Amino acid sequence: MKLILLGAPGAGKGTVAKLLTKMDGSVQISTGDILRGAVAAGTELGKQAEAAMKAGDLVSDDLIMGIMKDRLREDDCKSGYLLDGFPRTIPQAEALKALLADMGEELDFVVNIDVPRDVILDRLTTRRTCTDCGAIYNVKSNPPKEEGKCDSCGGPVVQRDDETEEAIGNRLDVYNEKTAPLANFYEGEGMLLTVSATSSDAVIDAITEKLGK
Ligand code: ADP
Ligand code: ZN
């Protein structure tokens, strides 16, 4: 399958993407994970992205498109992909449309995961992430078996730099201003599936039903 997962930070895009990869071998492509990897590795890309990420602002469209143009041409994309955290602005959506047309590819559809703001805020402040594999935990509802240690890879499970209260507020504002308009954009393209659900299982069910599986 080839899907875009839209939704506010904390809506569950990453969790849903990981579940979907197990169904048909599609790969999860998270621009956030790619960027965090680059920051951790201290690459040139990481240096360019770090300050904006820490503040909860977006990195530039040019930087993101540079990454995605290469990433979508990699071999593993042939079995399908779940775009998690991309596109995030109207210019990115336009550039992706041109890129896919150029590659002769079509997406199945765009899933908009719609979760109430109070649920989002609660989730983000209690969320913890494995810095090695990106697995997502929650201190209240889904802690790792051993505190601070990833169940699947043993890596460190920590609170992200951009998950301080201040940065979270900014990320939600940035989402409403820059990313929320993408729902209208894809509605206009006839590609939007909006799912109002707080459980990832319910989101998966809606997606599989639409895929006709
Ligand atoms: P979230 O939980 O907010 O969905 P992500 O892991 O997707 O977090 O992204 C973390 C940060 O990486 C963002 O706040 C932003 O700074 C940067 N980022 C990720 N994807 C994009 C993108 N498509 N365009 C611009 N910036 C991005
Ligand atoms: Zn891990």
PDB file of C-alpha atoms and ligand atoms in Angstrom:
ATOM      1  CA  MET A   1       0.000   0.000   0.000  1.00  0.00           C
ATOM      2  CA  LYS A   2       1.023   3.599  -0.538  1.00  0.00           C
ATOM      3  CA  LEU A   3      -0.486   5.968   1.993  1.00  0.00           C
ATOM      4  CA  ILE A   4       0.063   9.370   3.542  1.00  0.00           C
ATOM      5  CA  LEU A   5      -0.697   9.531   7.260  1.00  0.00           C
ATOM      6  CA  LEU A   6      -1.837  12.985   8.284  1.00  0.00           C
ATOM      7  CA  GLY A   7      -2.590  14.078  11.813  1.00  0.00           C
ATOM      8  CA  ALA A   8      -1.377  16.298  14.640  1.00  0.00           C
ATOM      9  CA  PRO A   9       1.733  15.384  16.616  1.00  0.00           C
ATOM     10  CA  GLY A  10       0.571  12.616  18.963  1.00  0.00           C
ATOM     11  CA  ALA A  11      -2.359  11.551  16.767  1.00  0.00           C
ATOM     12  CA  GLY A  12      -0.755   8.134  16.377  1.00  0.00           C
ATOM     13  CA  LYS A  13       0.735   8.311  12.872  1.00  0.00           C
ATOM     14  CA  GLY A  14       3.876   6.451  13.890  1.00  0.00           C
ATOM     15  CA  THR A  15       2.022   3.743  15.796  1.00  0.00           C
ATOM     16  CA  VAL A  16      -0.429   3.170  12.945  1.00  0.00           C
ATOM     17  CA  ALA A  17       2.410   3.138  10.386  1.00  0.00           C
ATOM     18  CA  LYS A  18       4.308   0.487  12.361  1.00  0.00           C
ATOM     19  CA  LEU A  19       1.196  -1.722  12.536  1.00  0.00           C
ATOM     20  CA  LEU A  20       0.575  -1.328   8.796  1.00  0.00           C
ATOM     21  CA  THR A  21       4.136  -2.342   7.875  1.00  0.00           C
ATOM     22  CA  LYS A  22       3.433  -5.745   9.441  1.00  0.00           C
ATOM     23  CA  MET A  23       0.496  -6.317   7.116  1.00  0.00           C
ATOM     24  CA  ASP A  24       2.096  -6.237   3.671  1.00  0.00           C
ATOM     25  CA  GLY A  25       5.757  -5.342   3.901  1.00  0.00           C
ATOM     26  CA  SER A  26       5.273  -1.653   3.144  1.00  0.00           C
ATOM     27  CA  VAL A  27       7.964   0.521   4.721  1.00  0.00           C
ATOM     28  CA  GLN A  28       7.382   3.349   7.177  1.00  0.00           C
ATOM     29  CA  ILE A  29       9.036   6.563   6.065  1.00  0.00           C
ATOM     30  CA  SER A  30       9.126   9.039   8.930  1.00  0.00           C
ATOM     31  CA  THR A  31      10.817  12.332   8.110  1.00  0.00           C
ATOM     32  CA  GLY A  32      11.010  12.979  11.873  1.00  0.00           C
ATOM     33  CA  ASP A  33      12.960   9.721  12.401  1.00  0.00           C
ATOM     34  CA  ILE A  34      15.242  10.476   9.431  1.00  0.00           C
ATOM     35  CA  LEU A  35      15.970  13.945  10.804  1.00  0.00           C
ATOM     36  CA  ARG A  36      16.519  12.725  14.380  1.00  0.00           C
ATOM     37  CA  GLY A  37      18.927  10.112  13.000  1.00  0.00           C
ATOM     38  CA  ALA A  38      20.830  12.830  11.146  1.00  0.00           C
ATOM     39  CA  VAL A  39      21.009  15.009  14.271  1.00  0.00           C
ATOM     40  CA  ALA A  40      22.247  12.072  16.363  1.00  0.00           C
ATOM     41  CA  ALA A  41      24.873  11.222  13.734  1.00  0.00           C
ATOM     42  CA  GLY A  42      25.964  14.865  13.509  1.00  0.00           C
ATOM     43  CA  THR A  43      25.700  14.990   9.720  1.00  0.00           C
ATOM     44  CA  GLU A  44      25.434  18.215   7.714  1.00  0.00           C
ATOM     45  CA  LEU A  45      21.700  17.578   7.316  1.00  0.00           C
ATOM     46  CA  GLY A  46      21.377  17.128  11.084  1.00  0.00           C
ATOM     47  CA  LYS A  47      23.183  20.405  11.725  1.00  0.00           C
ATOM     48  CA  GLN A  48      20.828  22.237   9.398  1.00  0.00           C
ATOM     49  CA  ALA A  49      17.719  20.747  10.989  1.00  0.00           C
ATOM     50  CA  GLU A  50      18.590  20.705  14.680  1.00  0.00           C
ATOM     51  CA  ALA A  51      17.587  24.183  15.872  1.00  0.00           C
ATOM     52  CA  ALA A  52      14.198  24.193  14.147  1.00  0.00           C
ATOM     53  CA  MET A  53      13.401  20.723  15.488  1.00  0.00           C
ATOM     54  CA  LYS A  54      14.306  21.560  19.041  1.00  0.00           C
ATOM     55  CA  ALA A  55      11.983  24.583  18.980  1.00  0.00           C
ATOM     56  CA  GLY A  56       9.167  22.566  17.430  1.00  0.00           C
ATOM     57  CA  ASP A  57       9.336  24.555  14.179  1.00  0.00           C
ATOM     58  CA  LEU A  58       9.380  22.961  10.736  1.00  0.00           C
ATOM     59  CA  VAL A  59      12.608  22.482   8.829  1.00  0.00           C
ATOM     60  CA  SER A  60      12.671  23.988   5.344  1.00  0.00           C
ATOM     61  CA  ASP A  61      10.647  22.511   2.496  1.00  0.00           C
ATOM     62  CA  ASP A  62      13.809  22.346   0.351  1.00  0.00           C
ATOM     63  CA  LEU A  63      15.650  20.247   2.910  1.00  0.00           C
ATOM     64  CA  ILE A  64      12.706  17.861   3.275  1.00  0.00           C
ATOM     65  CA  MET A  65      12.165  17.515  -0.473  1.00  0.00           C
ATOM     66  CA  GLY A  66      15.882  16.807  -0.930  1.00  0.00           C
ATOM     67  CA  ILE A  67      15.554  13.904   1.528  1.00  0.00           C
ATOM     68  CA  MET A  68      12.304  12.547   0.108  1.00  0.00           C
ATOM     69  CA  LYS A  69      13.312  12.655  -3.539  1.00  0.00           C
ATOM     70  CA  ASP A  70      16.111  10.211  -2.751  1.00  0.00           C
ATOM     71  CA  ARG A  71      14.192   8.167  -0.193  1.00  0.00           C
ATOM     72  CA  LEU A  72      11.215   7.416  -2.461  1.00  0.00           C
ATOM     73  CA  ARG A  73      13.547   6.077  -5.132  1.00  0.00           C
ATOM     74  CA  GLU A  74      15.132   3.489  -2.836  1.00  0.00           C
ATOM     75  CA  ASP A  75      14.466  -0.167  -3.576  1.00  0.00           C
ATOM     76  CA  ASP A  76      12.429  -0.960  -0.472  1.00  0.00           C
ATOM     77  CA  CYS A  77       9.754   1.515  -1.607  1.00  0.00           C
ATOM     78  CA  LYS A  78       8.733  -0.921  -4.335  1.00  0.00           C
ATOM     79  CA  SER A  79       6.761  -2.932  -1.777  1.00  0.00           C
ATOM     80  CA  GLY A  80       4.802   0.164  -0.741  1.00  0.00           C
ATOM     81  CA  TYR A  81       5.261   2.927   1.846  1.00  0.00           C
ATOM     82  CA  LEU A  82       3.552   4.791   4.634  1.00  0.00           C
ATOM     83  CA  LEU A  83       4.483   8.448   4.710  1.00  0.00           C
ATOM     84  CA  ASP A  84       4.547   9.496   8.360  1.00  0.00           C
ATOM     85  CA  GLY A  85       5.067  13.206   8.981  1.00  0.00           C
ATOM     86  CA  PHE A  86       5.395  14.114   5.307  1.00  0.00           C
ATOM     87  CA  PRO A  87       4.087  16.163   3.564  1.00  0.00           C
ATOM     88  CA  ARG A  88       3.669  18.805   6.250  1.00  0.00           C
ATOM     89  CA  THR A  89       3.041  21.968   4.200  1.00  0.00           C
ATOM     90  CA  ILE A  90       1.122  22.796   1.017  1.00  0.00           C
ATOM     91  CA  PRO A  91       4.397  23.349  -0.926  1.00  0.00           C
ATOM     92  CA  GLN A  92       5.575  19.872   0.164  1.00  0.00           C
ATOM     93  CA  ALA A  93       2.251  18.369  -0.950  1.00  0.00           C
ATOM     94  CA  GLU A  94       2.547  20.084  -4.346  1.00  0.00           C
ATOM     95  CA  ALA A  95       6.158  18.960  -4.731  1.00  0.00           C
ATOM     96  CA  LEU A  96       5.223  15.378  -3.782  1.00  0.00           C
ATOM     97  CA  LYS A  97       2.447  15.381  -6.340  1.00  0.00           C
ATOM     98  CA  ALA A  98       4.907  16.425  -9.061  1.00  0.00           C
ATOM     99  CA  LEU A  99       7.484  13.895  -7.876  1.00  0.00           C
ATOM    100  CA  LEU A 100       5.018  10.989  -7.930  1.00  0.00           C
ATOM    101  CA  ALA A 101       3.749  11.990 -11.359  1.00  0.00           C
ATOM    102  CA  ASP A 102       7.349  12.070 -12.540  1.00  0.00           C
ATOM    103  CA  MET A 103       7.942   8.589 -11.104  1.00  0.00           C
ATOM    104  CA  GLY A 104       4.692   7.297 -12.589  1.00  0.00           C
ATOM    105  CA  GLU A 105       3.329   6.383  -9.165  1.00  0.00           C
ATOM    106  CA  GLU A 106      -0.007   6.815  -7.460  1.00  0.00           C
ATOM    107  CA  LEU A 107      -0.915   6.794  -3.796  1.00  0.00           C
ATOM    108  CA  ASP A 108      -3.868   4.747  -2.573  1.00  0.00           C
ATOM    109  CA  PHE A 109      -5.218   7.545  -0.369  1.00  0.00           C
ATOM    110  CA  VAL A 110      -4.492   9.930   2.479  1.00  0.00           C
ATOM    111  CA  VAL A 111      -5.537   9.078   6.024  1.00  0.00           C
ATOM    112  CA  ASN A 112      -6.331  11.982   8.312  1.00  0.00           C
ATOM    113  CA  ILE A 113      -6.200  10.772  11.911  1.00  0.00           C
ATOM    114  CA  ASP A 114      -8.382  13.174  13.841  1.00  0.00           C
ATOM    115  CA  VAL A 115      -7.883  13.142  17.621  1.00  0.00           C
ATOM    116  CA  PRO A 116      -9.189  15.716  20.156  1.00  0.00           C
ATOM    117  CA  ARG A 117      -6.653  18.264  21.416  1.00  0.00           C
ATOM    118  CA  ASP A 118      -6.892  17.259  25.093  1.00  0.00           C
ATOM    119  CA  VAL A 119      -6.049  13.652  24.201  1.00  0.00           C
ATOM    120  CA  ILE A 120      -3.109  14.855  22.088  1.00  0.00           C
ATOM    121  CA  LEU A 121      -1.706  17.015  24.896  1.00  0.00           C
ATOM    122  CA  ASP A 122      -1.965  14.204  27.402  1.00  0.00           C
ATOM    123  CA  ARG A 123      -0.275  11.754  25.031  1.00  0.00           C
ATOM    124  CA  LEU A 124       2.616  14.004  24.088  1.00  0.00           C
ATOM    125  CA  THR A 125       3.601  14.816  27.653  1.00  0.00           C
ATOM    126  CA  THR A 126       3.598  11.113  28.599  1.00  0.00           C
ATOM    127  CA  ARG A 127       5.170   9.811  25.378  1.00  0.00           C
ATOM    128  CA  ARG A 128       8.619   8.222  25.378  1.00  0.00           C
ATOM    129  CA  THR A 129      10.601   7.170  22.300  1.00  0.00           C
ATOM    130  CA  CYS A 130      13.407   4.667  21.642  1.00  0.00           C
ATOM    131  CA  THR A 131      16.301   6.669  20.213  1.00  0.00           C
ATOM    132  CA  ASP A 132      17.615   3.589  18.362  1.00  0.00           C
ATOM    133  CA  CYS A 133      14.557   2.136  16.587  1.00  0.00           C
ATOM    134  CA  GLY A 134      11.862   4.814  17.031  1.00  0.00           C
ATOM    135  CA  ALA A 135       9.495   2.541  18.995  1.00  0.00           C
ATOM    136  CA  ILE A 136       6.934   4.580  20.891  1.00  0.00           C
ATOM    137  CA  TYR A 137       5.952   4.067  24.530  1.00  0.00           C
ATOM    138  CA  ASN A 138       3.751   5.843  27.039  1.00  0.00           C
ATOM    139  CA  VAL A 139       4.673   6.130  30.710  1.00  0.00           C
ATOM    140  CA  LYS A 140       1.039   5.631  31.736  1.00  0.00           C
ATOM    141  CA  SER A 141      -0.564   3.304  29.215  1.00  0.00           C
ATOM    142  CA  ASN A 142       2.327   1.440  27.577  1.00  0.00           C
ATOM    143  CA  PRO A 143       5.637   1.618  29.464  1.00  0.00           C
ATOM    144  CA  PRO A 144       8.605  -0.511  28.361  1.00  0.00           C
ATOM    145  CA  LYS A 145       8.926  -3.718  30.430  1.00  0.00           C
ATOM    146  CA  GLU A 146      12.171  -2.463  31.905  1.00  0.00           C
ATOM    147  CA  GLU A 147      12.200   1.281  32.649  1.00  0.00           C
ATOM    148  CA  GLY A 148      14.121   3.309  30.068  1.00  0.00           C
ATOM    149  CA  LYS A 149      14.932   0.275  27.890  1.00  0.00           C
ATOM    150  CA  CYS A 150      13.304  -0.589  24.561  1.00  0.00           C
ATOM    151  CA  ASP A 151      11.418  -3.930  24.504  1.00  0.00           C
ATOM    152  CA  SER A 152      12.255  -4.609  20.884  1.00  0.00           C
ATOM    153  CA  CYS A 153      15.874  -3.429  20.507  1.00  0.00           C
ATOM    154  CA  GLY A 154      17.169  -2.691  24.009  1.00  0.00           C
ATOM    155  CA  GLY A 155      17.941   0.938  23.069  1.00  0.00           C
ATOM    156  CA  PRO A 156      17.386   3.916  25.380  1.00  0.00           C
ATOM    157  CA  VAL A 157      13.754   5.035  25.797  1.00  0.00           C
ATOM    158  CA  VAL A 158      13.633   8.773  26.536  1.00  0.00           C
ATOM    159  CA  GLN A 159      11.487  11.895  26.331  1.00  0.00           C
ATOM    160  CA  ARG A 160      12.223  13.753  23.097  1.00  0.00           C
ATOM    161  CA  ASP A 161      13.861  17.188  23.215  1.00  0.00           C
ATOM    162  CA  ASP A 162      10.837  18.696  21.511  1.00  0.00           C
ATOM    163  CA  GLU A 163       8.435  17.183  24.048  1.00  0.00           C
ATOM    164  CA  THR A 164       8.820  19.864  26.661  1.00  0.00           C
ATOM    165  CA  GLU A 165       5.562  21.710  27.341  1.00  0.00           C
ATOM    166  CA  GLU A 166       6.706  24.819  25.477  1.00  0.00           C
ATOM    167  CA  ALA A 167       7.849  22.994  22.358  1.00  0.00           C
ATOM    168  CA  ILE A 168       4.671  20.881  22.334  1.00  0.00           C
ATOM    169  CA  GLY A 169       2.489  24.019  22.360  1.00  0.00           C
ATOM    170  CA  ASN A 170       4.494  25.406  19.463  1.00  0.00           C
ATOM    171  CA  ARG A 171       4.294  22.145  17.484  1.00  0.00           C
ATOM    172  CA  LEU A 172       0.510  22.115  17.804  1.00  0.00           C
ATOM    173  CA  ASP A 173       0.298  25.767  16.671  1.00  0.00           C
ATOM    174  CA  VAL A 174       2.578  25.027  13.717  1.00  0.00           C
ATOM    175  CA  TYR A 175       0.440  21.988  12.881  1.00  0.00           C
ATOM    176  CA  ASN A 176      -2.780  24.011  12.868  1.00  0.00           C
ATOM    177  CA  GLU A 177      -1.290  26.740  10.737  1.00  0.00           C
ATOM    178  CA  LYS A 178       0.840  24.798   8.231  1.00  0.00           C
ATOM    179  CA  THR A 179      -0.295  21.170   8.157  1.00  0.00           C
ATOM    180  CA  ALA A 180      -4.024  21.119   8.955  1.00  0.00           C
ATOM    181  CA  PRO A 181      -4.778  22.795   5.554  1.00  0.00           C
ATOM    182  CA  LEU A 182      -3.520  19.613   3.851  1.00  0.00           C
ATOM    183  CA  ALA A 183      -6.802  17.883   4.749  1.00  0.00           C
ATOM    184  CA  ASN A 184      -8.623  20.328   2.475  1.00  0.00           C
ATOM    185  CA  PHE A 185      -5.974  19.960  -0.199  1.00  0.00           C
ATOM    186  CA  TYR A 186      -6.380  16.166  -0.339  1.00  0.00           C
ATOM    187  CA  GLU A 187     -10.155  16.394   0.000  1.00  0.00           C
ATOM    188  CA  GLY A 188     -10.015  18.479  -3.181  1.00  0.00           C
ATOM    189  CA  GLU A 189      -7.927  15.739  -4.808  1.00  0.00           C
ATOM    190  CA  GLY A 190     -10.605  13.196  -3.827  1.00  0.00           C
ATOM    191  CA  MET A 191      -8.030  11.278  -1.788  1.00  0.00           C
ATOM    192  CA  LEU A 192      -8.981  11.918   1.830  1.00  0.00           C
ATOM    193  CA  LEU A 193     -10.127   9.387   4.405  1.00  0.00           C
ATOM    194  CA  THR A 194     -10.752  11.062   7.768  1.00  0.00           C
ATOM    195  CA  VAL A 195     -10.836   8.739  10.774  1.00  0.00           C
ATOM    196  CA  SER A 196     -11.930  10.148  14.113  1.00  0.00           C
ATOM    197  CA  ALA A 197     -10.642   7.558  16.509  1.00  0.00           C
ATOM    198  CA  THR A 198      -8.324   7.443  19.488  1.00  0.00           C
ATOM    199  CA  SER A 199      -7.469   3.757  19.196  1.00  0.00           C
ATOM    200  CA  SER A 200      -4.934   2.703  16.570  1.00  0.00           C
ATOM    201  CA  ASP A 201      -6.904  -0.523  15.996  1.00  0.00           C
ATOM    202  CA  ALA A 202      -9.943   1.505  14.916  1.00  0.00           C
ATOM    203  CA  VAL A 203      -7.747   3.504  12.520  1.00  0.00           C
ATOM    204  CA  ILE A 204      -6.292   0.285  11.077  1.00  0.00           C
ATOM    205  CA  ASP A 205      -9.809  -1.134  10.593  1.00  0.00           C
ATOM    206  CA  ALA A 206     -10.943   1.961   8.674  1.00  0.00           C
ATOM    207  CA  ILE A 207      -7.852   1.792   6.456  1.00  0.00           C
ATOM    208  CA  THR A 208      -8.163  -1.925   5.666  1.00  0.00           C
ATOM    209  CA  GLU A 209     -11.843  -1.486   4.896  1.00  0.00           C
ATOM    210  CA  LYS A 210     -11.073   1.322   2.445  1.00  0.00           C
ATOM    211  CA  LEU A 211      -8.275  -0.735   0.857  1.00  0.00           C
ATOM    212  CA  GLY A 212     -10.879  -3.458   0.349  1.00  0.00           C
ATOM    213  CA  LYS A 213      -8.861  -6.110   2.198  1.00  0.00           C
TER     214      LYS A 213
HETATM  215  P1  ADP B   1       5.491  14.719  15.393  1.00  0.00           P
HETATM  216  O1  ADP B   1       5.358  13.901  16.590  1.00  0.00           O
HETATM  217  O2  ADP B   1       5.397  16.185  15.631  1.00  0.00           O
HETATM  218  O3  ADP B   1       4.637  14.238  14.254  1.00  0.00           O
HETATM  219  P2  ADP B   1       7.920  14.148  13.858  1.00  0.00           P
HETATM  220  O4  ADP B   1       8.769  13.097  14.438  1.00  0.00           O
HETATM  221  O5  ADP B   1       7.116  13.837  12.660  1.00  0.00           O
HETATM  222  O6  ADP B   1       7.018  14.638  15.060  1.00  0.00           O
HETATM  223  O7  ADP B   1       8.797  15.438  13.521  1.00  0.00           O
HETATM  224  C1  ADP B   1       9.668  16.022  14.464  1.00  0.00           C
HETATM  225  C2  ADP B   1      10.208  17.340  13.938  1.00  0.00           C
HETATM  226  O8  ADP B   1      10.936  17.108  12.728  1.00  0.00           O
HETATM  227  C3  ADP B   1       9.151  18.362  13.553  1.00  0.00           C
HETATM  228  O9  ADP B   1       8.708  19.112  14.665  1.00  0.00           O
HETATM  229  C4  ADP B   1       9.912  19.203  12.529  1.00  0.00           C
HETATM  230  O10 ADP B   1      10.819  20.074  13.146  1.00  0.00           O
HETATM  231  C5  ADP B   1      10.720  18.168  11.787  1.00  0.00           C
HETATM  232  N1  ADP B   1       9.986  17.601  10.607  1.00  0.00           N
HETATM  233  C6  ADP B   1       9.588  16.314  10.433  1.00  0.00           C
HETATM  234  N2  ADP B   1       8.971  16.134   9.254  1.00  0.00           N
HETATM  235  C7  ADP B   1       8.962  17.360   8.650  1.00  0.00           C
HETATM  236  C8  ADP B   1       8.457  17.842   7.411  1.00  0.00           C
HETATM  237  N3  ADP B   1       7.816  17.031   6.533  1.00  0.00           N
HETATM  238  N4  ADP B   1       8.620  19.157   7.124  1.00  0.00           N
HETATM  239  C9  ADP B   1       9.273  19.987   7.988  1.00  0.00           C
HETATM  240  N5  ADP B   1       9.759  19.597   9.166  1.00  0.00           N
HETATM  241  C10 ADP B   1       9.618  18.289   9.511  1.00  0.00           C
HETATM  242 ZN    ZN B   2      14.147   0.351  20.131  1.00  0.00          ZN
END
